[in-house]
Coordinates of C-alpha atoms in Angstrom, one line a residue:
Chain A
X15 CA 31.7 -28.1 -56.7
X16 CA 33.7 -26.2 -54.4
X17 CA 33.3 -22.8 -56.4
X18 CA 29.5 -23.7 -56.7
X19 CA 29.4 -24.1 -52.5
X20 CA 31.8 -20.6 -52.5
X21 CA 29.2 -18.6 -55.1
X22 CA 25.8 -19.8 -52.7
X23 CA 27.6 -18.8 -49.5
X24 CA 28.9 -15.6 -50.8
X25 CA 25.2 -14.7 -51.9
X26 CA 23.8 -15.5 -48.5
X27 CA 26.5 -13.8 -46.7
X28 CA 25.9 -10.4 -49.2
X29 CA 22.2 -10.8 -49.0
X30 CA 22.0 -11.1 -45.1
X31 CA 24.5 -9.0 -44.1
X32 CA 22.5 -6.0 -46.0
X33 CA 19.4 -6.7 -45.0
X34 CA 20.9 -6.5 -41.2
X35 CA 22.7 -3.6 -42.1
X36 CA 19.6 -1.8 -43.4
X37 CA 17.3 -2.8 -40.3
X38 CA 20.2 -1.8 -38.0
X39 CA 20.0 1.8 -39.7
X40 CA 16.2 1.9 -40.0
X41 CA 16.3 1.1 -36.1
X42 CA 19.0 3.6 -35.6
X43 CA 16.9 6.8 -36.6
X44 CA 14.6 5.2 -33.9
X45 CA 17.0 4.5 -31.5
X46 CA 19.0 8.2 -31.7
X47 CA 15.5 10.1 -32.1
X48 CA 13.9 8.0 -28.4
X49 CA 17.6 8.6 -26.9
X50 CA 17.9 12.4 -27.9
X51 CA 14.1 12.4 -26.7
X52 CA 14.6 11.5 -23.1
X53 CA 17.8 13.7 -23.3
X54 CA 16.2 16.5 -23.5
X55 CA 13.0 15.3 -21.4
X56 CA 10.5 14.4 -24.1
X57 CA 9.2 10.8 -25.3
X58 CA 10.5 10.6 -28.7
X59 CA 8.3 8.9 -31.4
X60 CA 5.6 7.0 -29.3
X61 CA 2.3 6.7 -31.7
X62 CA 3.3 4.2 -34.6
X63 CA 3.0 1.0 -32.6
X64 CA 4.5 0.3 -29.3
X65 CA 6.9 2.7 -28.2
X66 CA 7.0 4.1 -31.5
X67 CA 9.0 0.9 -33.2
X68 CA 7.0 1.1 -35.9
X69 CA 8.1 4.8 -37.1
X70 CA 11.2 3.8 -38.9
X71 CA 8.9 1.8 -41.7
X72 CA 6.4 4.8 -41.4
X73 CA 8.9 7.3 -42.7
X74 CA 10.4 4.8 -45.2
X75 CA 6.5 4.4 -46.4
X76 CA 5.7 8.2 -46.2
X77 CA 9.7 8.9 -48.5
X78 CA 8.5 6.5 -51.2
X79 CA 5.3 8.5 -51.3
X80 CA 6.4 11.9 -51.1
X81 CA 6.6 14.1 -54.2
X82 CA 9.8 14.0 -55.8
X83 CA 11.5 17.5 -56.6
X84 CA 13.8 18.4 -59.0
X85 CA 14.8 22.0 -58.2
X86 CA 15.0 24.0 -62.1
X87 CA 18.0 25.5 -61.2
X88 CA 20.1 21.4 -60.5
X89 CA 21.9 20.0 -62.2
X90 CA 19.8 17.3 -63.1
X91 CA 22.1 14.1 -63.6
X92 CA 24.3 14.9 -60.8
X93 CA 21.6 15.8 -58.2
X94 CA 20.0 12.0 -59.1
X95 CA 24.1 10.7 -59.1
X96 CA 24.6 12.3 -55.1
X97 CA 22.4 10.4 -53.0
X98 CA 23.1 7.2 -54.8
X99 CA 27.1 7.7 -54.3
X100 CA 26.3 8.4 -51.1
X101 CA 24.4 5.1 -49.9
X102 CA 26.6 3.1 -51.9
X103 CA 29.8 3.6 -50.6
X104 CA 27.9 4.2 -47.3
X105 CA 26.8 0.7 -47.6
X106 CA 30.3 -0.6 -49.6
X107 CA 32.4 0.2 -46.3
X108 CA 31.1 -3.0 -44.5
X109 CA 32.4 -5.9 -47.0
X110 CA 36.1 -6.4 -45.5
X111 CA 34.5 -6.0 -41.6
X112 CA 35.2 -9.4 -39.9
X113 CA 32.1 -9.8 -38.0
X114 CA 32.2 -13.1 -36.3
X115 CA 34.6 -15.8 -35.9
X116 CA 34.1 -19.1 -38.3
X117 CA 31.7 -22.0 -37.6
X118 CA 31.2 -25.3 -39.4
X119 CA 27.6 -25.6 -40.8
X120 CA 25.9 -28.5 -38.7
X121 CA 25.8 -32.1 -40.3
X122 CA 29.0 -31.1 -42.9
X123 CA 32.2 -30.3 -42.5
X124 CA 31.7 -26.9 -44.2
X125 CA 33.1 -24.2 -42.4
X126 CA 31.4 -20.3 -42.8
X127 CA 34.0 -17.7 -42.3
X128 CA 31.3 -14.6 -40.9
X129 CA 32.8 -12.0 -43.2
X130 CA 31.9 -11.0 -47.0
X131 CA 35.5 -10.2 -47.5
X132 CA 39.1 -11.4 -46.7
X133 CA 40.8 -9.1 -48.7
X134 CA 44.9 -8.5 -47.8
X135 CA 44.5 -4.4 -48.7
X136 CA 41.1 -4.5 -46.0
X137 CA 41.9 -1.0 -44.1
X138 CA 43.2 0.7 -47.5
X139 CA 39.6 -0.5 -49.3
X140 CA 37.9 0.5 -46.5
X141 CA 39.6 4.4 -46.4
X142 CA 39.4 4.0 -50.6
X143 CA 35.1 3.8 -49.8
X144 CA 35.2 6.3 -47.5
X145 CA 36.2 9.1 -49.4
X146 CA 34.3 8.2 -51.9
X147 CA 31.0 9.0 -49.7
X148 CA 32.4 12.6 -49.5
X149 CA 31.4 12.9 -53.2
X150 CA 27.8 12.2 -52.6
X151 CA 27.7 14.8 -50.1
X152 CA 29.8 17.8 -52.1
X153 CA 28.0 17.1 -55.4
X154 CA 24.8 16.7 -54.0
X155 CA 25.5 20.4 -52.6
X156 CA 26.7 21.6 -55.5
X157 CA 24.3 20.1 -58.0
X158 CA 21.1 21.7 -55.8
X159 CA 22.0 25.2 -57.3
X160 CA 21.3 26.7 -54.1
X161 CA 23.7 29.1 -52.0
X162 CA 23.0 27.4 -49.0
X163 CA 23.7 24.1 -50.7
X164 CA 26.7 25.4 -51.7
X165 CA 28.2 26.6 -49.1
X166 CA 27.4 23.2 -47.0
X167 CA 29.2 21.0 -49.6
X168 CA 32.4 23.8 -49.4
X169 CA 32.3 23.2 -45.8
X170 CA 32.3 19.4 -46.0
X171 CA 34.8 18.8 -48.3
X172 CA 37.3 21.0 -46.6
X173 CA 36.0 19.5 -43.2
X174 CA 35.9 16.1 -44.4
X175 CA 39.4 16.1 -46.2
X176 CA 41.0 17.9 -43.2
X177 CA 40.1 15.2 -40.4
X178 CA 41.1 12.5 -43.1
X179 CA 44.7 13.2 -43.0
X180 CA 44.3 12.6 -39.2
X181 CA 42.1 9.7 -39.2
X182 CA 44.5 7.9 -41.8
X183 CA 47.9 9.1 -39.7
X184 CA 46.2 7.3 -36.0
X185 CA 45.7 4.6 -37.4
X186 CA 49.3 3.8 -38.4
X187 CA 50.0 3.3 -34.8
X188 CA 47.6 -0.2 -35.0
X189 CA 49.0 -1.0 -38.2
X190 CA 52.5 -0.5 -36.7
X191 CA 51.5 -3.3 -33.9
X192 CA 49.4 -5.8 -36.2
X193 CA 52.0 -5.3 -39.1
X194 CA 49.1 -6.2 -41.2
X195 CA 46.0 -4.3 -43.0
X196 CA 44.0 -7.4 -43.4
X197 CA 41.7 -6.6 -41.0
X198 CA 40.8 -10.4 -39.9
X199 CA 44.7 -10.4 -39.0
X200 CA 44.2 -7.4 -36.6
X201 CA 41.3 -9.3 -34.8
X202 CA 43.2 -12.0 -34.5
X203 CA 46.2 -10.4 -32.8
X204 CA 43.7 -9.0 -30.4
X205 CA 42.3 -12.5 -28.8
X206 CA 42.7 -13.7 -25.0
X207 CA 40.7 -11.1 -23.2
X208 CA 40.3 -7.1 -23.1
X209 CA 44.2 -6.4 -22.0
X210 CA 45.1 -7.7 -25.6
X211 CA 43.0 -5.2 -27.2
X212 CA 44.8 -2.5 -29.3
X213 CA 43.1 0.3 -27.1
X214 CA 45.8 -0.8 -23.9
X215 CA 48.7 -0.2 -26.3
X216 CA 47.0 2.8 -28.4
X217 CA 44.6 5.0 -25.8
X218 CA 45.6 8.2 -27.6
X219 CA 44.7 6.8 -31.1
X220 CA 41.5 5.7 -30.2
X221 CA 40.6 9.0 -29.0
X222 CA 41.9 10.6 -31.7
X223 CA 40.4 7.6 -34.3
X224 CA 37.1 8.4 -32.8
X225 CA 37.2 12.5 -32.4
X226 CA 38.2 11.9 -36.3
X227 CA 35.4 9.6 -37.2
X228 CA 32.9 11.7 -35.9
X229 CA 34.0 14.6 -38.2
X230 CA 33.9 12.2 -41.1
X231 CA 30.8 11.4 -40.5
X232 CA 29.3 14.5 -40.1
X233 CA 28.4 13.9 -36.4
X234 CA 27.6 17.1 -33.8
X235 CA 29.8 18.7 -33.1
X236 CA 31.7 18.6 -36.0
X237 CA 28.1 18.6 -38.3
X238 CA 28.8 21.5 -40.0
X239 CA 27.8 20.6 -43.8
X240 CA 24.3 20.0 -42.2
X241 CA 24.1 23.2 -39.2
X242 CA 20.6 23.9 -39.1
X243 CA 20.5 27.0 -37.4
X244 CA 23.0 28.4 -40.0
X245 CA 22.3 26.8 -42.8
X246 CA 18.8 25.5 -42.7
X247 CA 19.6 21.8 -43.9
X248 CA 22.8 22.0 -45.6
X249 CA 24.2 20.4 -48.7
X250 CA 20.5 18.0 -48.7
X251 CA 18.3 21.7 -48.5
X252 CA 17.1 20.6 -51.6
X253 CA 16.4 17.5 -51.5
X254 CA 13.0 15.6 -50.8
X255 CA 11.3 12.1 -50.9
X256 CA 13.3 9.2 -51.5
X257 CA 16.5 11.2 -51.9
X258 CA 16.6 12.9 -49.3
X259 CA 16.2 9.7 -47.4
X260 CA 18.7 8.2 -48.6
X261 CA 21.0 10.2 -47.7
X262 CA 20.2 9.9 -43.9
X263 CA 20.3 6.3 -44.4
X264 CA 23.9 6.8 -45.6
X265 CA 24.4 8.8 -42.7
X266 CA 23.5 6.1 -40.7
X267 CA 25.0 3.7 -42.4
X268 CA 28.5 5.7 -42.1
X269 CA 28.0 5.9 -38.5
X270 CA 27.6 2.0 -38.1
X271 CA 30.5 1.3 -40.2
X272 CA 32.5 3.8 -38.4
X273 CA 31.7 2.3 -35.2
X274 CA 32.5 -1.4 -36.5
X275 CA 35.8 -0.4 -37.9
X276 CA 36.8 1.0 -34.5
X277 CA 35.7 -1.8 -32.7
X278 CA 37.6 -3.8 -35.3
X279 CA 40.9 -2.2 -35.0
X280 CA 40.7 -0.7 -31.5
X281 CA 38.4 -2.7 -29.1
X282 CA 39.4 -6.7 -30.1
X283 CA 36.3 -6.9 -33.1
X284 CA 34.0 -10.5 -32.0
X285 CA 36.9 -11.5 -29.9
X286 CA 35.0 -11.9 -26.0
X287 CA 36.6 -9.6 -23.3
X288 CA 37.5 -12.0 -21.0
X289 CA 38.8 -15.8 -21.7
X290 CA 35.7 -18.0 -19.8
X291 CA 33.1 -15.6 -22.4
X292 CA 34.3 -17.2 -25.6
X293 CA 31.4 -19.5 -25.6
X294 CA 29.2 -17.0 -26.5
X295 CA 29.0 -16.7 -30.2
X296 CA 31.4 -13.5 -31.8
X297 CA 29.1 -11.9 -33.5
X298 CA 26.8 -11.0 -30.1
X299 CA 30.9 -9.5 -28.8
X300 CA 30.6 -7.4 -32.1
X301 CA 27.1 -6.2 -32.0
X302 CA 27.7 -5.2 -27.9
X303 CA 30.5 -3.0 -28.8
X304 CA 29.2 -1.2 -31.8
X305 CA 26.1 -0.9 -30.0
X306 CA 28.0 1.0 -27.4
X307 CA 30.3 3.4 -30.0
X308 CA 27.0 4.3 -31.4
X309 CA 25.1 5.0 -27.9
X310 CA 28.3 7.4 -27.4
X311 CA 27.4 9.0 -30.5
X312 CA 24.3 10.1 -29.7
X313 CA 24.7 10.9 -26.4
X314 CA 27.4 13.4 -27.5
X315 CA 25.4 14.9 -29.7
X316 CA 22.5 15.6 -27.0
X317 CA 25.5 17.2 -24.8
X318 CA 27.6 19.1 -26.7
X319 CA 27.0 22.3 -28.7
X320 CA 28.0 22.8 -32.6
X321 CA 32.2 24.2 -32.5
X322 CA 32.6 27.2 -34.7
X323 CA 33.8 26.4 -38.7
X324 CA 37.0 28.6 -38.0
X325 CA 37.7 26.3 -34.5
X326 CA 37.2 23.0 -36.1
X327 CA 39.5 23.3 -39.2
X328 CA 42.2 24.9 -36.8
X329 CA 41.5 22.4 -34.4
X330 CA 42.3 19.6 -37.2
X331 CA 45.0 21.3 -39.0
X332 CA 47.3 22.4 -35.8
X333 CA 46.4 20.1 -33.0
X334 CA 45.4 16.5 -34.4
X335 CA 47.8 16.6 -36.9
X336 CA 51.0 17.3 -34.5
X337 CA 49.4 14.7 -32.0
X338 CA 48.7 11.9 -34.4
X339 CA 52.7 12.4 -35.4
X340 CA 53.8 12.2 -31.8
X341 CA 51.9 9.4 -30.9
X342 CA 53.4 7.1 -34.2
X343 CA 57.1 8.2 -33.7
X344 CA 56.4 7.2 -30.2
X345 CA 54.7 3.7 -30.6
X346 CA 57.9 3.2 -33.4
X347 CA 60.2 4.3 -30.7
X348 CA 59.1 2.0 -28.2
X349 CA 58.8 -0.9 -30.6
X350 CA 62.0 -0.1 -32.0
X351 CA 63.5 -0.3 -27.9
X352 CA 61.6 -3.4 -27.0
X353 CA 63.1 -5.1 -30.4
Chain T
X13 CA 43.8 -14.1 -55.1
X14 CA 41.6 -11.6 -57.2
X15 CA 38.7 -13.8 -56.1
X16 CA 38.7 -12.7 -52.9
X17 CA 37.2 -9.2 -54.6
X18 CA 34.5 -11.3 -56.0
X19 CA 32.4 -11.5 -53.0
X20 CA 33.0 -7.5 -52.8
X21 CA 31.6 -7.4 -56.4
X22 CA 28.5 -9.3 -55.3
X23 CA 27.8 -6.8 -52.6
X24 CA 28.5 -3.6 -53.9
X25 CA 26.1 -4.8 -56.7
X26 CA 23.3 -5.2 -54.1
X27 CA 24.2 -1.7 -52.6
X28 CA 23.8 -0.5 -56.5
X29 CA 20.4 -2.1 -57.1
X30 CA 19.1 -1.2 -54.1
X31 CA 20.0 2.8 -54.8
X32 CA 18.2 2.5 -58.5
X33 CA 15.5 1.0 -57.2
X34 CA 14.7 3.2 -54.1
X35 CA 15.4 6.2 -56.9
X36 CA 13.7 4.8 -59.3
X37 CA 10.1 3.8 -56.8
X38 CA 10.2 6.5 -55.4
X39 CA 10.1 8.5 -59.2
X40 CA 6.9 6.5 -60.0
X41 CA 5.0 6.5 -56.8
X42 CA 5.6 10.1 -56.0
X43 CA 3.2 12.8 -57.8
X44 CA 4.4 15.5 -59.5
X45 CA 2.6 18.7 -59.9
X46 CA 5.7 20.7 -60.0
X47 CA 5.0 24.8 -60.6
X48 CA 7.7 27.7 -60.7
X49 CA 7.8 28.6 -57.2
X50 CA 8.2 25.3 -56.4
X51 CA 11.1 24.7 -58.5
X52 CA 12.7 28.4 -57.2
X53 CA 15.8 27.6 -54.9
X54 CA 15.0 27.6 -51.3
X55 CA 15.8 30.7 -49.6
X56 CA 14.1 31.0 -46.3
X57 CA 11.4 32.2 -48.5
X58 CA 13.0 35.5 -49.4
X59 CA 13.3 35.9 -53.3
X60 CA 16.1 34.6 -54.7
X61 CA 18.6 36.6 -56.4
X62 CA 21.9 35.9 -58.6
X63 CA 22.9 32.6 -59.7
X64 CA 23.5 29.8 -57.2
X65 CA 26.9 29.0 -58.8
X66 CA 28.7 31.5 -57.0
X67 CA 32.7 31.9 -56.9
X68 CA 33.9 30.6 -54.2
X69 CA 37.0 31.7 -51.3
X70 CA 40.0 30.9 -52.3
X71 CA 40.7 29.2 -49.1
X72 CA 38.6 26.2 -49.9
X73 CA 41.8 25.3 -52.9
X74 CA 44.4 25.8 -50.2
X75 CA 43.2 23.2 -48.3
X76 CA 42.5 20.8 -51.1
X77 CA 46.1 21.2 -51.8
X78 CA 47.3 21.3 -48.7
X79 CA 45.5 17.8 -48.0
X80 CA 47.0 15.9 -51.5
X81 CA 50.1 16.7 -49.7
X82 CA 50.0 15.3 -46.4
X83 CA 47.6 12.6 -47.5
X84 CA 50.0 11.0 -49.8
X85 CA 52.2 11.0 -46.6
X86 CA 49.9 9.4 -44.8
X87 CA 50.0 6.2 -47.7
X88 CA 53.9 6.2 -47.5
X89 CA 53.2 5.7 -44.1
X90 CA 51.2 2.5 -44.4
X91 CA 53.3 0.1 -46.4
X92 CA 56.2 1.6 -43.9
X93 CA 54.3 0.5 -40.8
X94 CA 53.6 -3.0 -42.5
X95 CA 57.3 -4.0 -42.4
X96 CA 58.8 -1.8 -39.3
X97 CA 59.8 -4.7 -37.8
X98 CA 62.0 -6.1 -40.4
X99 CA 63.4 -2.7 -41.5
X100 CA 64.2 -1.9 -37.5
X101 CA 66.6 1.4 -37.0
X102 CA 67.1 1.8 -40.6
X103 CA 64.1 2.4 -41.1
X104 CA 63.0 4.4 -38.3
X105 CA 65.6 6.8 -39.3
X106 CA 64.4 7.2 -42.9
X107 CA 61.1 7.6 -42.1
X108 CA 62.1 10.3 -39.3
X109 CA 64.3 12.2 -42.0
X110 CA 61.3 12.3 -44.2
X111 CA 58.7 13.6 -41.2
X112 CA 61.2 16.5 -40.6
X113 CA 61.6 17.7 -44.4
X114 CA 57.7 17.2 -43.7
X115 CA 57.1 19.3 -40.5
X116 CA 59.5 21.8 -41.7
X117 CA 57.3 22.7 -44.9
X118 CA 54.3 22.7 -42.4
X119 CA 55.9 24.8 -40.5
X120 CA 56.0 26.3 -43.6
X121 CA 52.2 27.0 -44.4
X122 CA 51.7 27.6 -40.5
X123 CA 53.9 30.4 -40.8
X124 CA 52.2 31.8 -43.9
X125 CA 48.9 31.8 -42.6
X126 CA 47.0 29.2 -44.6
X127 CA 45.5 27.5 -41.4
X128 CA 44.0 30.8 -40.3
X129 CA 40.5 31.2 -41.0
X130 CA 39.5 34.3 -39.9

């Protein structure tokens, strides 16, 4: 009976969990095209229903619709394969996130842990995805037979492999305090209010966790692969209709997942930022502070300008790299002094 | 417990339906009058000329290389940070003998130029 109760609950958890994740990016490409709007003094979308909320479902509509082309000089198999990788692990990332704390379902004694999830490996699975999305994005380049295509792929994989090294060596500085990669174990080291959190003891890693993420996801102004005024579109030049749309859903999706693993490891996941808040439910503590990552993203790309390709590799290569070093020999140091 | 990956299972399984079918709906409601121009890579609408499949710089392997190196140091790291606190000044010393055989063969490629892009 138990593995009965564990197989419903697991396929509820899965079913909603996607189903939020999905109308969180549909409203994102809302929410970043109204922000970037009134950024740069215009309305943003304003004419499918009010305040243009019903635009996300009238792209999604008009992608379905589109005509679908296959470029004669593709690769045919592969340039299907790309935006599927792409969306997949896009999507993937999110199963070891500990959204919420546990509750017991009314009238039972039943208790829902709010994660899909509790796996002991959670941060390696989750870095294991993420590289994996760089192969939708390099053989979707690749496979569109077109220069410009070509050289956007080239550009994110070196890009993308570059800031990994970085964004795997600042986060050894958390694992170093939580002595743990299960990632419900991190949270839970990070209760009792906002001077608990991981970003008092690691304000350097954060920064460089974040400056990393946003080159792993492609974000201005590390959005080379993409770098419309050089490029045209990128490594998705070729793409239309439904592929192409997936692929900025995967985008998206990254950039939620991105956010929600830095709140988890860096900013105390559901836990509530002060002790007398806890009565409010986790999972509103989560969605606040994702919400807020994400508003960061796209307010830094309305403000700053695209970096040169020669300035960002050097950039990750000579100056992350030494600092992300520093900062773990230091936070073994001091650990090491204080026993 | 391996069953903890089941519920990972069910999900990526969603994520892999849900990439079918958007590819595959989008296949059947779409129409398709393709013709030769259309098919012709994109190229600001210039002609095209050569293949697409170009050789590509050489620096592009360098840094593939370059990052199977110092990302397998980053997963030494990992299980090392797990148990620092057992391991204490033993093994903050071994790990600080193996950042400096490290930093000196970074040094290394620094010196040689392989970080310069110009």
């Amino acid at each position: 009976m138990q593995v009965f109760y564990f197989l419903i609950e697991t396929i509820i958890k899965c079913v909603v969990v996607f189903a939020c994740l999905m109308l969180s990016v549909a409203y994102l490409t809302w929410l970043e095209r109204k922000v970037l709007g009134h950024i740069q003094i215009r309305f943003g979308p304003n004419r499918c229903g009010p305040f243009g909320l019903l635009q996300p479902f009238s792209d999604g509509i008009k992608a379905f619709f589109k005509e679908d082309l296959i470029p004669g000089s593709a690769d045919k198999p592969v340039f299907v394969l790309a935006p599927m990788i792409a969306i997949i692990s896009a999507i993937s990332m999110f199963a070891v996130i500990p959204f919420g704390n546990q509750f017991t379902l009314p009238g039972t004694d039943y208790v829902v842990k709010l994660r899909i999830a509790d796996i002991d490996i959670g941060l390696l699975y989750v870095f294991g995805i993420a590289s994996l999305g760089e192969f939708g994005i390099v053989l979707g380049g690749w496979a569109s037979g077109n220069k410009y295509g070509l050289t956007g792929s080239l550009r994110a994989a070196a890009q993308m492999i570059s800031y990994e090294v970085a964004l795997g060596l600042s986060i050894v500085g958390v694992i170093l305090l939580s002595q743990s990669l299960r990632l419900t174990e991190i949270v839970a080291l990070q209760a009792g209010g906002f001077w608990h959190w991981n970003i008092i003891y690691q304000p350097a890693a954060f920064v460089f966790f974040i400056v990393c993420a946003l080159a792993e996801i492609n974000r201005t102004p590390f959005d080379m692969p993409e770098a419309e005024s050089e490029l045209a579109c990128g490594f998705n030049i070729e793409y239309s209709s439904m592929k192409f749309a997936l692929f900025f859903m995967a985008e998206y999706a990254h950039m939620i997942t991105v956010a929600s693993i830095a709140v988890t490891l860096f900013l105390g996941g559901w836990q509530a930022p002060l002790p007398f808040l806890e009565f409010i439910p986790g999972v509103f503590w989560f969605g606040a502070k994702v919400f807020i990552l994400i508003f960061f993203f796209i307010w830094q790309r309305g403000t700053f300008p695209r970096l040169r390709y020669d300035q960002i590799m050097k950039f990750g290569w000579k100056v992350l790299f030494e600092l992300t070093l520093i900062n773990i020999l230091i936070t073994a140091f001091v650990m090491l002094l204080k026993g | 417990m391996l069953i903890d990956y089941l519920p990972i299972l069910f999900y990526v399984a969603i994520a892999i339906f849900f990439a079918c079918f958007a590819i595959l709906a989008s296949h059947l409601l779409g129409q398709r009058k393709p013709t030769r121009l259309k098919e012709a890579p994109y190229e600001c609408g210039m002609n095209t000329y050569g293949s697409s499949f170009r050789r590509v710089p050489i620096k592009y392997y360098i840094i593939a290389m370059l990052f199977l190196l110092f990302d397998i140091e980053v997963v030494f790291l990992y299980p090392w940070a797990v148990i620092f606190k057992e391991l204490k000044m033993f093994g903050f010393i071994s790990m600080a003998i193996f950042l400096a055989i490290l930093i000196i063969a970074y040094i290394y490629i620094w010196k040689k130029g392989a970080l310069e892009w110009e």
